Amino acid sequence: VHEPVREERCNACHRPHGLIGGVYLKQSMPGLCFTCHDHEKETFQGQPVLHDPFRTGRCEVCHDSHNSEYPGLLLSDKRQTCFECHDAEPFTRQYIHAPVVEDCQTCHQPHGSSQAHLLNAEKDALCQDCHSLSEQGFRSKHGNAPVTKGCNDCHSVHSADKPALLKKVVHAPVADLSCDDCHNSVNPEAPFALSDFDADRCYECHDELQHSYSAENSHPPVKAGECRTCHAPHASDEKGLLNKSVGALCFECHSFNLFGN
């Protein structure tokens, strides 16, 4: 029960009289809520990334103002509250990341954060809160390479249809743990160096595509040998290891005037 309700202090939030018999709040949200909730007020004023309902002062999207069956006066349990706005499909594939099953707040802040996506910490550091990079089991699954960042280059963070939360399409050298097919594994100071990486490295395997490299009318990124403009080198949820869906990827460079001007 919300404390003012439990203490029968209706006038903590409501005006004692209404102009036409209605029940009127003393002020609009989130200002009304901030009169008591100082921590949330500091978050609202101090964090660069805010959850959209919180940013727009719509506390009632997640919370009941009087009473609830759930902690924090949530309208439903934590996970289901998130799914009221967020499509459940990306979170409920065959293999589900343990924090997603347990509590979204293991990784995310519900109101505001200094990190993108409302994360509790920088994304790679956040993974290391649960996954020890020094354990032999972790190292052997990554080809004994000193992997310390870029976790979501290969893994889906919420759920996946492949074991180990791998994305739908995995580049063959990654799947085979053959990192040195592309990376310099000789220099221990820079095991992932790509000093000579260009389209020629890609064509060592994808020679069937090389004819388009110098074609006069080829796509500019292809002509420039900039494969990674469109393709992810490790894994992707899109066909052809694309960085994004086809439409979204095209609009990274191309803009279209719907009126034809």
PDB file of C-alpha atoms in Angstrom:
ATOM      1  CA  VAL A   1       0.000   0.000   0.000  1.00  0.00           C
ATOM      2  CA  HIS A   2       1.311   3.448  -0.929  1.00  0.00           C
ATOM      3  CA  GLU A   3       2.324   5.114   2.331  1.00  0.00           C
ATOM      4  CA  PRO A   4      -0.007   8.138   2.091  1.00  0.00           C
ATOM      5  CA  VAL A   5      -2.931   5.765   1.429  1.00  0.00           C
ATOM      6  CA  ARG A   6      -1.970   3.491   4.305  1.00  0.00           C
ATOM      7  CA  GLU A   7      -1.834   6.512   6.614  1.00  0.00           C
ATOM      8  CA  GLU A   8      -5.129   7.836   5.181  1.00  0.00           C
ATOM      9  CA  ARG A   9      -3.433  11.066   4.064  1.00  0.00           C
ATOM     10  CA  CYS A  10      -5.352  11.516   0.813  1.00  0.00           C
ATOM     11  CA  ASN A  11      -4.528  15.227   0.832  1.00  0.00           C
ATOM     12  CA  ALA A  12      -0.822  14.370   0.434  1.00  0.00           C
ATOM     13  CA  CYS A  13      -1.619  13.946  -3.264  1.00  0.00           C
ATOM     14  CA  HIS A  14      -5.141  15.255  -3.769  1.00  0.00           C
ATOM     15  CA  ARG A  15      -6.795  18.642  -3.347  1.00  0.00           C
ATOM     16  CA  PRO A  16      -9.457  18.573  -0.626  1.00  0.00           C
ATOM     17  CA  HIS A  17     -12.068  20.180  -2.909  1.00  0.00           C
ATOM     18  CA  GLY A  18     -12.832  19.782  -6.590  1.00  0.00           C
ATOM     19  CA  LEU A  19     -14.313  22.387  -8.863  1.00  0.00           C
ATOM     20  CA  ILE A  20     -16.933  20.003 -10.233  1.00  0.00           C
ATOM     21  CA  GLY A  21     -16.797  17.195  -7.740  1.00  0.00           C
ATOM     22  CA  GLY A  22     -13.767  15.463  -9.264  1.00  0.00           C
ATOM     23  CA  VAL A  23     -10.709  14.114  -7.445  1.00  0.00           C
ATOM     24  CA  TYR A  24      -7.865  16.431  -8.405  1.00  0.00           C
ATOM     25  CA  LEU A  25      -4.153  15.988  -7.851  1.00  0.00           C
ATOM     26  CA  LYS A  26      -2.237  18.793  -6.166  1.00  0.00           C
ATOM     27  CA  GLN A  27       0.165  18.925  -9.113  1.00  0.00           C
ATOM     28  CA  SER A  28       0.958  16.931 -12.226  1.00  0.00           C
ATOM     29  CA  MET A  29       3.370  14.017 -12.379  1.00  0.00           C
ATOM     30  CA  PRO A  30       6.243  13.498 -12.033  1.00  0.00           C
ATOM     31  CA  GLY A  31       6.441  16.612  -9.831  1.00  0.00           C
ATOM     32  CA  LEU A  32       3.862  15.175  -7.446  1.00  0.00           C
ATOM     33  CA  CYS A  33       5.840  11.957  -7.035  1.00  0.00           C
ATOM     34  CA  PHE A  34       9.096  13.883  -6.576  1.00  0.00           C
ATOM     35  CA  THR A  35       7.732  15.657  -3.495  1.00  0.00           C
ATOM     36  CA  CYS A  36       8.463  12.423  -1.615  1.00  0.00           C
ATOM     37  CA  HIS A  37      10.744  10.374  -3.868  1.00  0.00           C
ATOM     38  CA  ASP A  38      14.039  12.271  -3.649  1.00  0.00           C
ATOM     39  CA  HIS A  39      16.228   9.526  -5.174  1.00  0.00           C
ATOM     40  CA  GLU A  40      14.083   9.357  -8.290  1.00  0.00           C
ATOM     41  CA  LYS A  41      14.158  13.164  -8.540  1.00  0.00           C
ATOM     42  CA  GLU A  42      17.964  13.113  -8.466  1.00  0.00           C
ATOM     43  CA  THR A  43      17.958  10.427 -11.177  1.00  0.00           C
ATOM     44  CA  PHE A  44      15.569  12.485 -13.307  1.00  0.00           C
ATOM     45  CA  GLN A  45      17.743  15.569 -13.049  1.00  0.00           C
ATOM     46  CA  GLY A  46      21.166  13.920 -13.124  1.00  0.00           C
ATOM     47  CA  GLN A  47      21.249  10.978 -15.534  1.00  0.00           C
ATOM     48  CA  PRO A  48      21.688  11.413 -19.305  1.00  0.00           C
ATOM     49  CA  VAL A  49      19.688   8.295 -20.253  1.00  0.00           C
ATOM     50  CA  LEU A  50      16.133   8.071 -18.949  1.00  0.00           C
ATOM     51  CA  HIS A  51      13.487   5.378 -19.394  1.00  0.00           C
ATOM     52  CA  ASP A  52      10.863   6.909 -21.674  1.00  0.00           C
ATOM     53  CA  PRO A  53       7.857   6.627 -19.295  1.00  0.00           C
ATOM     54  CA  PHE A  54       9.994   8.133 -16.532  1.00  0.00           C
ATOM     55  CA  ARG A  55      11.353  10.886 -18.802  1.00  0.00           C
ATOM     56  CA  THR A  56       7.854  11.897 -19.820  1.00  0.00           C
ATOM     57  CA  GLY A  57       6.527  11.803 -16.253  1.00  0.00           C
ATOM     58  CA  ARG A  58       4.199   8.835 -16.822  1.00  0.00           C
ATOM     59  CA  CYS A  59       4.855   6.994 -13.565  1.00  0.00           C
ATOM     60  CA  GLU A  60       1.463   5.266 -13.844  1.00  0.00           C
ATOM     61  CA  VAL A  61       2.678   3.244 -16.842  1.00  0.00           C
ATOM     62  CA  CYS A  62       4.534   0.973 -14.402  1.00  0.00           C
ATOM     63  CA  HIS A  63       3.212   1.877 -10.939  1.00  0.00           C
ATOM     64  CA  ASP A  64      -0.167   1.967  -9.201  1.00  0.00           C
ATOM     65  CA  SER A  65      -0.591   5.097  -7.140  1.00  0.00           C
ATOM     66  CA  HIS A  66      -2.636   3.500  -4.358  1.00  0.00           C
ATOM     67  CA  ASN A  67      -1.870  -0.191  -3.830  1.00  0.00           C
ATOM     68  CA  SER A  68      -0.565  -3.246  -5.598  1.00  0.00           C
ATOM     69  CA  GLU A  69       0.076  -6.956  -5.183  1.00  0.00           C
ATOM     70  CA  TYR A  70       3.695  -6.398  -6.188  1.00  0.00           C
ATOM     71  CA  PRO A  71       6.719  -4.691  -4.570  1.00  0.00           C
ATOM     72  CA  GLY A  72       7.385  -1.143  -5.680  1.00  0.00           C
ATOM     73  CA  LEU A  73       3.657  -0.713  -6.373  1.00  0.00           C
ATOM     74  CA  LEU A  74       4.243  -2.251  -9.822  1.00  0.00           C
ATOM     75  CA  LEU A  75       1.171  -3.084 -11.881  1.00  0.00           C
ATOM     76  CA  SER A  76       2.474  -6.642 -12.362  1.00  0.00           C
ATOM     77  CA  ASP A  77       5.673  -8.572 -11.607  1.00  0.00           C
ATOM     78  CA  LYS A  78       8.901  -6.942 -12.809  1.00  0.00           C
ATOM     79  CA  ARG A  79       9.342  -9.051 -15.935  1.00  0.00           C
ATOM     80  CA  GLN A  80       5.738  -8.723 -17.078  1.00  0.00           C
ATOM     81  CA  THR A  81       5.821  -4.982 -16.414  1.00  0.00           C
ATOM     82  CA  CYS A  82       8.646  -4.700 -18.952  1.00  0.00           C
ATOM     83  CA  PHE A  83       6.739  -6.781 -21.492  1.00  0.00           C
ATOM     84  CA  GLU A  84       3.790  -4.377 -21.354  1.00  0.00           C
ATOM     85  CA  CYS A  85       5.858  -2.122 -23.632  1.00  0.00           C
ATOM     86  CA  HIS A  86       8.708  -4.312 -24.890  1.00  0.00           C
ATOM     87  CA  ASP A  87       7.922  -7.077 -27.371  1.00  0.00           C
ATOM     88  CA  ALA A  88       8.519 -10.388 -25.595  1.00  0.00           C
ATOM     89  CA  GLU A  89       9.764 -12.286 -28.688  1.00  0.00           C
ATOM     90  CA  PRO A  90      13.451 -11.208 -28.519  1.00  0.00           C
ATOM     91  CA  PHE A  91      13.486 -12.253 -24.848  1.00  0.00           C
ATOM     92  CA  THR A  92      11.826 -15.648 -25.117  1.00  0.00           C
ATOM     93  CA  ARG A  93      13.727 -17.637 -27.746  1.00  0.00           C
ATOM     94  CA  GLN A  94      14.934 -21.173 -27.078  1.00  0.00           C
ATOM     95  CA  TYR A  95      17.999 -20.197 -25.049  1.00  0.00           C
ATOM     96  CA  ILE A  96      17.393 -17.400 -22.535  1.00  0.00           C
ATOM     97  CA  HIS A  97      20.065 -15.438 -20.688  1.00  0.00           C
ATOM     98  CA  ALA A  98      19.690 -16.210 -16.969  1.00  0.00           C
ATOM     99  CA  PRO A  99      19.214 -12.575 -15.851  1.00  0.00           C
ATOM    100  CA  VAL A 100      16.311 -12.230 -18.303  1.00  0.00           C
ATOM    101  CA  VAL A 101      14.556 -15.144 -16.598  1.00  0.00           C
ATOM    102  CA  GLU A 102      15.247 -13.775 -13.139  1.00  0.00           C
ATOM    103  CA  ASP A 103      15.079  -9.988 -13.238  1.00  0.00           C
ATOM    104  CA  CYS A 104      15.709  -7.379 -15.935  1.00  0.00           C
ATOM    105  CA  GLN A 105      17.168  -5.111 -13.270  1.00  0.00           C
ATOM    106  CA  THR A 106      20.190  -7.414 -12.968  1.00  0.00           C
ATOM    107  CA  CYS A 107      21.481  -5.509 -15.999  1.00  0.00           C
ATOM    108  CA  HIS A 108      19.172  -2.498 -16.415  1.00  0.00           C
ATOM    109  CA  GLN A 109      18.104   0.470 -14.342  1.00  0.00           C
ATOM    110  CA  PRO A 110      14.329   1.040 -14.384  1.00  0.00           C
ATOM    111  CA  HIS A 111      14.446   4.846 -14.315  1.00  0.00           C
ATOM    112  CA  GLY A 112      17.738   6.321 -15.495  1.00  0.00           C
ATOM    113  CA  SER A 113      21.392   5.513 -16.097  1.00  0.00           C
ATOM    114  CA  SER A 114      24.668   6.989 -17.272  1.00  0.00           C
ATOM    115  CA  GLN A 115      24.950   4.133 -19.783  1.00  0.00           C
ATOM    116  CA  ALA A 116      23.156   3.459 -23.067  1.00  0.00           C
ATOM    117  CA  HIS A 117      20.132   1.128 -22.880  1.00  0.00           C
ATOM    118  CA  LEU A 118      19.793   1.958 -19.168  1.00  0.00           C
ATOM    119  CA  LEU A 119      22.581  -0.510 -18.331  1.00  0.00           C
ATOM    120  CA  ASN A 120      23.940  -0.688 -14.786  1.00  0.00           C
ATOM    121  CA  ALA A 121      27.510  -0.414 -16.091  1.00  0.00           C
ATOM    122  CA  GLU A 122      29.496  -0.295 -19.345  1.00  0.00           C
ATOM    123  CA  LYS A 123      28.309  -3.272 -21.396  1.00  0.00           C
ATOM    124  CA  ASP A 124      31.510  -5.378 -21.389  1.00  0.00           C
ATOM    125  CA  ALA A 125      32.189  -4.647 -17.721  1.00  0.00           C
ATOM    126  CA  LEU A 126      28.618  -5.693 -16.969  1.00  0.00           C
ATOM    127  CA  CYS A 127      29.196  -9.130 -18.530  1.00  0.00           C
ATOM    128  CA  GLN A 128      32.226  -9.599 -16.295  1.00  0.00           C
ATOM    129  CA  ASP A 129      30.079  -9.170 -13.188  1.00  0.00           C
ATOM    130  CA  CYS A 130      28.921 -12.747 -13.796  1.00  0.00           C
ATOM    131  CA  HIS A 131      31.410 -14.233 -16.294  1.00  0.00           C
ATOM    132  CA  SER A 132      35.028 -14.722 -15.231  1.00  0.00           C
ATOM    133  CA  LEU A 133      37.360 -14.132 -18.167  1.00  0.00           C
ATOM    134  CA  SER A 134      40.234 -15.921 -16.429  1.00  0.00           C
ATOM    135  CA  GLU A 135      38.492 -19.278 -16.004  1.00  0.00           C
ATOM    136  CA  GLN A 136      39.839 -21.977 -18.320  1.00  0.00           C
ATOM    137  CA  GLY A 137      36.329 -22.949 -19.378  1.00  0.00           C
ATOM    138  CA  PHE A 138      35.707 -19.428 -20.672  1.00  0.00           C
ATOM    139  CA  ARG A 139      39.090 -19.268 -22.424  1.00  0.00           C
ATOM    140  CA  SER A 140      38.751 -22.667 -24.115  1.00  0.00           C
ATOM    141  CA  LYS A 141      35.324 -21.731 -25.517  1.00  0.00           C
ATOM    142  CA  HIS A 142      36.941 -18.663 -27.073  1.00  0.00           C
ATOM    143  CA  GLY A 143      39.878 -20.467 -28.668  1.00  0.00           C
ATOM    144  CA  ASN A 144      42.154 -19.485 -25.746  1.00  0.00           C
ATOM    145  CA  ALA A 145      42.121 -15.953 -27.132  1.00  0.00           C
ATOM    146  CA  PRO A 146      42.316 -13.165 -24.524  1.00  0.00           C
ATOM    147  CA  VAL A 147      38.768 -11.942 -25.123  1.00  0.00           C
ATOM    148  CA  THR A 148      37.945  -8.972 -22.913  1.00  0.00           C
ATOM    149  CA  LYS A 149      35.363  -6.978 -24.863  1.00  0.00           C
ATOM    150  CA  GLY A 150      32.853  -7.068 -27.707  1.00  0.00           C
ATOM    151  CA  CYS A 151      30.684  -9.759 -26.085  1.00  0.00           C
ATOM    152  CA  ASN A 152      27.569  -8.777 -28.002  1.00  0.00           C
ATOM    153  CA  ASP A 153      29.442  -8.871 -31.307  1.00  0.00           C
ATOM    154  CA  CYS A 154      28.852 -12.636 -31.187  1.00  0.00           C
ATOM    155  CA  HIS A 155      26.237 -13.177 -28.508  1.00  0.00           C
ATOM    156  CA  SER A 156      22.636 -12.058 -28.216  1.00  0.00           C
ATOM    157  CA  VAL A 157      22.221 -10.416 -24.844  1.00  0.00           C
ATOM    158  CA  HIS A 158      18.689 -11.570 -24.054  1.00  0.00           C
ATOM    159  CA  SER A 159      17.877 -14.823 -25.852  1.00  0.00           C
ATOM    160  CA  ALA A 160      18.826 -16.792 -28.938  1.00  0.00           C
ATOM    161  CA  ASP A 161      17.953 -19.870 -30.958  1.00  0.00           C
ATOM    162  CA  LYS A 162      21.545 -21.130 -30.752  1.00  0.00           C
ATOM    163  CA  PRO A 163      23.402 -22.493 -27.704  1.00  0.00           C
ATOM    164  CA  ALA A 164      25.668 -20.088 -25.830  1.00  0.00           C
ATOM    165  CA  LEU A 165      23.342 -17.286 -26.988  1.00  0.00           C
ATOM    166  CA  LEU A 166      25.198 -17.088 -30.294  1.00  0.00           C
ATOM    167  CA  LYS A 167      23.624 -14.915 -32.961  1.00  0.00           C
ATOM    168  CA  LYS A 168      21.816 -16.508 -35.909  1.00  0.00           C
ATOM    169  CA  VAL A 169      24.708 -16.243 -38.386  1.00  0.00           C
ATOM    170  CA  VAL A 170      28.269 -16.880 -37.205  1.00  0.00           C
ATOM    171  CA  HIS A 171      31.291 -16.189 -39.406  1.00  0.00           C
ATOM    172  CA  ALA A 172      33.008 -19.520 -40.169  1.00  0.00           C
ATOM    173  CA  PRO A 173      36.392 -18.638 -38.587  1.00  0.00           C
ATOM    174  CA  VAL A 174      34.590 -17.613 -35.402  1.00  0.00           C
ATOM    175  CA  ALA A 175      32.567 -20.828 -35.313  1.00  0.00           C
ATOM    176  CA  ASP A 176      35.785 -22.826 -35.813  1.00  0.00           C
ATOM    177  CA  LEU A 177      37.639 -20.756 -33.158  1.00  0.00           C
ATOM    178  CA  SER A 178      40.184 -19.895 -35.863  1.00  0.00           C
ATOM    179  CA  CYS A 179      40.765 -16.305 -34.790  1.00  0.00           C
ATOM    180  CA  ASP A 180      44.196 -16.207 -36.395  1.00  0.00           C
ATOM    181  CA  ASP A 181      42.633 -16.630 -39.842  1.00  0.00           C
ATOM    182  CA  CYS A 182      42.070 -12.887 -39.683  1.00  0.00           C
ATOM    183  CA  HIS A 183      43.874 -11.688 -36.566  1.00  0.00           C
ATOM    184  CA  ASN A 184      47.551 -11.424 -35.765  1.00  0.00           C
ATOM    185  CA  SER A 185      48.097 -13.990 -33.016  1.00  0.00           C
ATOM    186  CA  VAL A 186      51.905 -13.777 -33.183  1.00  0.00           C
ATOM    187  CA  ASN A 187      52.290 -10.556 -31.219  1.00  0.00           C
ATOM    188  CA  PRO A 188      51.166 -11.161 -27.590  1.00  0.00           C
ATOM    189  CA  GLU A 189      50.968  -7.407 -27.056  1.00  0.00           C
ATOM    190  CA  ALA A 190      48.352  -7.055 -29.797  1.00  0.00           C
ATOM    191  CA  PRO A 191      46.711 -10.452 -30.355  1.00  0.00           C
ATOM    192  CA  PHE A 192      43.798  -8.947 -32.269  1.00  0.00           C
ATOM    193  CA  ALA A 193      45.777  -6.583 -34.454  1.00  0.00           C
ATOM    194  CA  LEU A 194      44.425  -6.072 -37.962  1.00  0.00           C
ATOM    195  CA  SER A 195      47.159  -3.879 -39.344  1.00  0.00           C
ATOM    196  CA  ASP A 196      46.873  -5.308 -42.846  1.00  0.00           C
ATOM    197  CA  PHE A 197      43.137  -5.902 -42.819  1.00  0.00           C
ATOM    198  CA  ASP A 198      41.323  -4.835 -45.960  1.00  0.00           C
ATOM    199  CA  ALA A 199      39.136  -6.426 -48.616  1.00  0.00           C
ATOM    200  CA  ASP A 200      42.035  -8.615 -49.758  1.00  0.00           C
ATOM    201  CA  ARG A 201      41.830 -10.446 -46.441  1.00  0.00           C
ATOM    202  CA  CYS A 202      38.140 -11.145 -47.049  1.00  0.00           C
ATOM    203  CA  TYR A 203      38.844 -12.294 -50.608  1.00  0.00           C
ATOM    204  CA  GLU A 204      41.245 -14.957 -49.313  1.00  0.00           C
ATOM    205  CA  CYS A 205      38.065 -16.894 -48.552  1.00  0.00           C
ATOM    206  CA  HIS A 206      35.433 -15.078 -50.596  1.00  0.00           C
ATOM    207  CA  ASP A 207      37.248 -15.129 -53.933  1.00  0.00           C
ATOM    208  CA  GLU A 208      33.968 -15.486 -55.821  1.00  0.00           C
ATOM    209  CA  LEU A 209      33.200 -11.866 -54.893  1.00  0.00           C
ATOM    210  CA  GLN A 210      36.516 -10.411 -55.961  1.00  0.00           C
ATOM    211  CA  HIS A 211      35.369  -9.561 -59.497  1.00  0.00           C
ATOM    212  CA  SER A 212      33.177  -6.799 -58.058  1.00  0.00           C
ATOM    213  CA  TYR A 213      36.072  -5.219 -56.163  1.00  0.00           C
ATOM    214  CA  SER A 214      37.287  -3.175 -59.137  1.00  0.00           C
ATOM    215  CA  ALA A 215      34.072  -3.035 -61.148  1.00  0.00           C
ATOM    216  CA  GLU A 216      33.423   0.488 -62.383  1.00  0.00           C
ATOM    217  CA  ASN A 217      29.777   0.472 -61.332  1.00  0.00           C
ATOM    218  CA  SER A 218      30.194  -1.414 -58.082  1.00  0.00           C
ATOM    219  CA  HIS A 219      28.696  -0.200 -54.792  1.00  0.00           C
ATOM    220  CA  PRO A 220      31.059   2.484 -53.348  1.00  0.00           C
ATOM    221  CA  PRO A 221      31.881   0.547 -50.136  1.00  0.00           C
ATOM    222  CA  VAL A 222      32.712  -2.507 -52.265  1.00  0.00           C
ATOM    223  CA  LYS A 223      34.831  -0.475 -54.638  1.00  0.00           C
ATOM    224  CA  ALA A 224      36.666   1.058 -51.682  1.00  0.00           C
ATOM    225  CA  GLY A 225      37.221  -2.362 -50.095  1.00  0.00           C
ATOM    226  CA  GLU A 226      35.284  -1.373 -46.978  1.00  0.00           C
ATOM    227  CA  CYS A 227      33.507  -4.650 -46.296  1.00  0.00           C
ATOM    228  CA  ARG A 228      32.798  -3.802 -42.676  1.00  0.00           C
ATOM    229  CA  THR A 229      30.675  -0.827 -43.699  1.00  0.00           C
ATOM    230  CA  CYS A 230      27.892  -3.336 -44.276  1.00  0.00           C
ATOM    231  CA  HIS A 231      29.071  -6.624 -42.763  1.00  0.00           C
ATOM    232  CA  ALA A 232      29.823  -7.757 -39.216  1.00  0.00           C
ATOM    233  CA  PRO A 233      33.109  -9.693 -39.004  1.00  0.00           C
ATOM    234  CA  HIS A 234      32.056 -12.034 -36.203  1.00  0.00           C
ATOM    235  CA  ALA A 235      28.326 -12.738 -36.049  1.00  0.00           C
ATOM    236  CA  SER A 236      24.965 -11.220 -36.853  1.00  0.00           C
ATOM    237  CA  ASP A 237      21.255 -11.840 -36.591  1.00  0.00           C
ATOM    238  CA  GLU A 238      20.920 -10.832 -40.256  1.00  0.00           C
ATOM    239  CA  LYS A 239      21.604 -12.916 -43.374  1.00  0.00           C
ATOM    240  CA  GLY A 240      24.984 -12.339 -44.977  1.00  0.00           C
ATOM    241  CA  LEU A 241      26.400 -11.126 -41.648  1.00  0.00           C
ATOM    242  CA  LEU A 242      24.897  -7.686 -42.263  1.00  0.00           C
ATOM    243  CA  ASN A 243      25.327  -5.112 -39.509  1.00  0.00           C
ATOM    244  CA  LYS A 244      21.630  -4.242 -39.646  1.00  0.00           C
ATOM    245  CA  SER A 245      18.513  -5.155 -41.580  1.00  0.00           C
ATOM    246  CA  VAL A 246      18.765  -4.338 -45.288  1.00  0.00           C
ATOM    247  CA  GLY A 247      16.478  -1.326 -45.124  1.00  0.00           C
ATOM    248  CA  ALA A 248      18.117   0.181 -42.038  1.00  0.00           C
ATOM    249  CA  LEU A 249      21.571  -0.430 -43.481  1.00  0.00           C
ATOM    250  CA  CYS A 250      20.786   1.352 -46.760  1.00  0.00           C
ATOM    251  CA  PHE A 251      19.478   4.395 -44.902  1.00  0.00           C
ATOM    252  CA  GLU A 252      22.807   4.717 -43.102  1.00  0.00           C
ATOM    253  CA  CYS A 253      24.150   6.247 -46.317  1.00  0.00           C
ATOM    254  CA  HIS A 254      21.144   6.916 -48.537  1.00  0.00           C
ATOM    255  CA  SER A 255      18.254   9.312 -47.922  1.00  0.00           C
ATOM    256  CA  PHE A 256      15.114   9.277 -49.999  1.00  0.00           C
ATOM    257  CA  ASN A 257      12.727  12.139 -50.598  1.00  0.00           C
ATOM    258  CA  LEU A 258       9.230  10.686 -50.717  1.00  0.00           C
ATOM    259  CA  PHE A 259       8.056  13.590 -52.893  1.00  0.00           C
ATOM    260  CA  GLY A 260      10.684  12.946 -55.566  1.00  0.00           C
ATOM    261  CA  ASN A 261      12.348  16.380 -55.300  1.00  0.00           C
TER     262      ASN A 261
END
